N, CA, C and O of each residue as an XYZ file, in Angstrom:
292
protein
N     -38.900     -6.660     -4.507
C     -38.554     -6.290     -3.149
C     -37.170     -6.831     -2.816
O     -36.872     -7.999     -3.070
N     -36.355     -6.004     -2.264
C     -35.013     -6.398     -1.864
C     -34.994     -6.683     -0.371
O     -35.743     -6.084      0.401
N     -34.122     -7.611      0.023
C     -33.995     -7.943      1.436
C     -33.384     -6.802      2.225
O     -32.793     -5.882      1.660
N     -33.530     -6.870      3.499
C     -32.992     -5.843      4.392
C     -31.471     -5.946      4.451
O     -30.918     -7.044      4.513
N     -30.811     -4.817      4.434
C     -29.356     -4.793      4.556
C     -28.943     -5.120      5.982
O     -29.640     -4.774      6.936
N     -27.825     -5.776      6.116
C     -27.313     -6.138      7.426
C     -26.912     -4.895      8.206
O     -26.434     -3.914      7.636
N     -27.111     -4.951      9.497
C     -26.714     -3.842     10.366
C     -25.245     -3.931     10.745
O     -24.745     -3.095     11.498
N     -24.549     -4.937     10.231
C     -23.123     -5.059     10.523
C     -22.836     -5.734     11.842
O     -21.774     -5.513     12.424
N     -23.758     -6.558     12.334
C     -23.574     -7.204     13.622
C     -22.697     -8.446     13.573
O     -22.437     -9.061     14.607
N     -22.239     -8.819     12.386
C     -21.427    -10.025     12.246
C     -19.975     -9.777     12.603
O     -19.603     -8.682     13.026
N     -19.157    -10.809     12.429
C     -17.725    -10.650     12.732
C     -17.067     -9.679     11.750
O     -17.532     -9.543     10.619
N     -15.996     -9.004     12.164
C     -15.314     -8.068     11.256
C     -14.727     -8.804     10.057
O     -14.302     -9.953     10.173
N     -14.708     -8.152      8.936
C     -14.153     -8.735      7.721
C     -12.637     -8.742      7.781
O     -12.021     -7.812      8.301
N     -12.048     -9.785      7.252
C     -10.596     -9.861      7.141
C     -10.187     -9.190      5.837
O     -10.741     -9.510      4.786
N      -9.243     -8.278      5.880
C      -8.819     -7.569      4.678
C      -7.652     -8.256      3.988
O      -7.370     -7.979      2.823
N      -6.987     -9.127      4.678
C      -5.809     -9.754      4.113
C      -4.556     -8.919      4.336
O      -3.448     -9.361      4.035
N      -4.732     -7.718      4.861
C      -3.585     -6.855      5.112
C      -2.799     -7.398      6.301
O      -3.371     -7.764      7.328
N      -1.526     -7.440      6.148
C      -0.669     -7.897      7.224
C       0.676     -7.222      7.086
O       0.856     -6.352      6.234
N       1.608     -7.613      7.908
C       2.923     -7.012      7.790
C       3.612     -7.517      6.531
O       3.437     -8.668      6.132
N       4.388     -6.651      5.919
C       5.090     -6.949      4.680
C       6.586     -6.910      4.924
O       7.089     -5.999      5.582
N       7.292     -7.887      4.400
C       8.750     -7.831      4.476
C       9.235     -6.774      3.480
O       8.487     -6.349      2.600
N      10.469     -6.366      3.626
C      11.020     -5.372      2.706
C      11.030     -5.918      1.277
O      10.766     -5.180      0.328
N      11.332     -7.193      1.126
C      11.335     -7.817     -0.200
C       9.934     -7.791     -0.815
O       9.783     -7.478     -1.996
N       8.916     -8.115     -0.028
C       7.538     -8.071     -0.512
C       7.123     -6.642     -0.856
O       6.439     -6.408     -1.852
N       7.543     -5.689     -0.022
C       7.200     -4.289     -0.267
C       7.802     -3.802     -1.587
O       7.145     -3.086     -2.343
N       9.058     -4.190     -1.866
C       9.693     -3.801     -3.128
C       8.944     -4.391     -4.316
O       8.703     -3.696     -5.303
N       8.572     -5.666     -4.231
C       7.850     -6.317     -5.326
C       6.492     -5.668     -5.537
O       6.088     -5.432     -6.676
N       5.786     -5.378     -4.454
C       4.475     -4.751     -4.536
C       4.592     -3.332     -5.092
O       3.782     -2.924     -5.925
N       5.591     -2.584     -4.637
C       5.793     -1.214     -5.109
C       6.111     -1.192     -6.601
O       5.591     -0.350     -7.333
N       6.961     -2.111     -7.055
C       7.303     -2.159     -8.474
C       6.060     -2.485     -9.304
O       5.837     -1.885    -10.355
N       5.261     -3.429     -8.833
C       4.030     -3.798     -9.532
C       3.063     -2.618     -9.607
O       2.490     -2.345    -10.662
N       2.885     -1.924     -8.492
C       1.996     -0.752     -8.480
C       2.515      0.354     -9.388
O       1.754      0.951    -10.149
N       3.812      0.623     -9.305
C       4.400      1.705    -10.103
C       4.205      1.456    -11.590
O       3.865      2.377    -12.333
N       4.416      0.225    -12.031
C       4.282     -0.067    -13.458
C       2.821     -0.175    -13.878
O       2.493      0.108    -15.030
N       1.948     -0.576    -12.976
C       0.520     -0.650    -13.301
C      -0.120      0.733    -13.333
O      -0.867      1.062    -14.254
N       0.180      1.540    -12.315
C      -0.425      2.867    -12.202
C       0.359      3.942    -12.948
O      -0.137      5.047    -13.168
N       1.604      3.601    -13.338
C       2.515      4.587    -13.935
C       2.606      5.829    -13.038
O       2.424      6.968    -13.470
N       2.899      5.539    -11.769
C       3.028      6.595    -10.767
C       4.169      6.230     -9.824
O       4.463      5.054     -9.612
N       4.809      7.256     -9.261
C       5.880      7.017     -8.289
C       5.275      6.441     -7.014
O       4.235      6.904     -6.546
N       5.931      5.432     -6.460
C       5.470      4.745     -5.260
C       6.550      4.840     -4.186
O       7.732      4.645     -4.471
N       6.150      5.136     -2.969
C       7.062      5.240     -1.835
C       6.944      3.978     -0.989
O       5.842      3.534     -0.666
N       8.094      3.406     -0.635
C       8.145      2.311      0.334
C       8.578      2.944      1.643
O       9.596      3.633      1.699
N       7.802      2.711      2.703
C       8.154      3.317      3.981
C       8.088      2.302      5.107
O       7.442      1.260      5.001
N       8.783      2.642      6.195
C       8.785      1.808      7.392
C       8.044      2.555      8.486
O       8.421      3.664      8.863
N       6.992      1.940      8.988
C       6.197      2.551     10.052
C       6.928      2.448     11.383
O       7.945      1.765     11.494
N       6.406      3.125     12.375
C       7.020      3.138     13.703
C       7.112      1.779     14.351
O       7.980      1.554     15.194
N       6.222      0.854     13.969
C       6.261     -0.491     14.552
C       7.183     -1.431     13.778
O       7.245     -2.623     14.079
N       7.902     -0.901     12.780
C       8.872     -1.693     12.032
C       8.326     -2.356     10.783
O       9.092     -2.944     10.020
N       7.023     -2.278     10.550
C       6.443     -2.890      9.358
C       6.671     -1.999      8.142
O       6.851     -0.788      8.268
N       6.661     -2.612      6.973
C       6.837     -1.884      5.722
C       5.514     -1.795      4.982
O       4.661     -2.675      5.102
N       5.352     -0.729      4.221
C       4.159     -0.568      3.409
C       4.505      0.313      2.224
O       5.599      0.873      2.151
N       3.569      0.433      1.300
C       3.783      1.253      0.106
C       2.576      2.152     -0.108
O       1.463      1.826      0.304
N       2.807      3.285     -0.755
C       1.741      4.213     -1.088
C       2.190      5.063     -2.268
O       3.390      5.258     -2.460
N       1.261      5.570     -3.059
C       1.668      6.513     -4.106
C       2.374      7.719     -3.474
O       1.982      8.182     -2.402
N       3.390      8.209     -4.127
C       4.173      9.329     -3.581
C       3.306     10.550     -3.304
O       3.571     11.299     -2.364
N       2.286     10.752     -4.106
C       1.403     11.913     -3.910
C       0.558     11.781     -2.651
O       0.033     12.780     -2.160
N       0.416     10.567     -2.118
C      -0.389     10.339     -0.921
C       0.452     10.248      0.345
O      -0.098     10.219      1.446
N       1.768     10.203      0.211
C       2.652     10.051      1.374
C       2.719     11.358      2.142
O       3.010     12.409      1.572
N       2.444     11.288      3.454
C       2.407     12.503      4.270
C       3.695     12.780      5.031
O       3.796     13.794      5.722
N       4.679     11.894      4.916
C       5.968     12.142      5.542
C       6.069     11.757      6.992
O       7.044     12.113      7.654
N       5.074     11.028      7.517
C       5.085     10.651      8.923
C       5.859      9.380      9.233
O       5.861      8.920     10.375
N       6.513      8.809      8.235
C       7.274      7.572      8.443
C       8.591      7.670      7.678
O       8.783      8.555      6.844
N       9.484      6.743      7.983
C      10.799      6.721      7.334
C      10.689      6.148      5.920
O      10.212      5.027      5.737
N      11.134      6.924      4.916
C      11.131      6.452      3.535
C      12.293      5.488      3.347
O      13.440      5.819      3.646
N      11.989      4.300      2.852
C      13.011      3.284      2.592
C      13.480      3.387      1.137
O      14.674      3.284      0.855
N      12.533      3.591      0.220
C      12.857      3.696     -1.210
C      11.698      4.339     -1.947
O      10.575      4.404     -1.446
N      11.995      4.813     -3.144
C      10.949      5.336     -4.023
C      11.128      4.672     -5.378
O      12.228      4.648     -5.929
N      10.045      4.140     -5.907
C      10.053      3.488     -7.224
C       9.357      4.429     -8.187
O       8.172      4.725     -8.031
N      10.096      4.897     -9.183
C       9.559      5.818    -10.178
C       9.607      5.142    -11.546
O      10.697      4.888    -12.059
N       8.455      4.842    -12.152
C       8.461      4.141    -13.436
C       9.023      4.975    -14.587
O       9.317      4.435    -15.654
N       9.175      6.274    -14.386
C       9.694      7.149    -15.433
C      11.192      7.400    -15.310
O      11.798      8.001    -16.197
N      11.788      6.941    -14.213
C      13.230      7.139    -14.019
C      14.004      6.255    -15.006
O      13.621      5.113    -15.261
N      15.093      6.795    -15.555
C      15.874      6.002    -16.525
C      16.591      4.824    -15.885
O      17.281      4.073    -16.574
């Protein structure tokens, strides 16, 4: 017999996600690009924070700061 699953009444989980500096975003994008062997877009959201996403997932709703392509010479 397994115990009952929680109904989620506890405090929200912390994801660790926070604002990223441009330097951190570049390091994270390079790491993702080389790990996934996929192009990664670094973008700046409307609130000024930076984030990264695979280029295939970027919808164009934010300003592109850079693109890291592991296949570029």
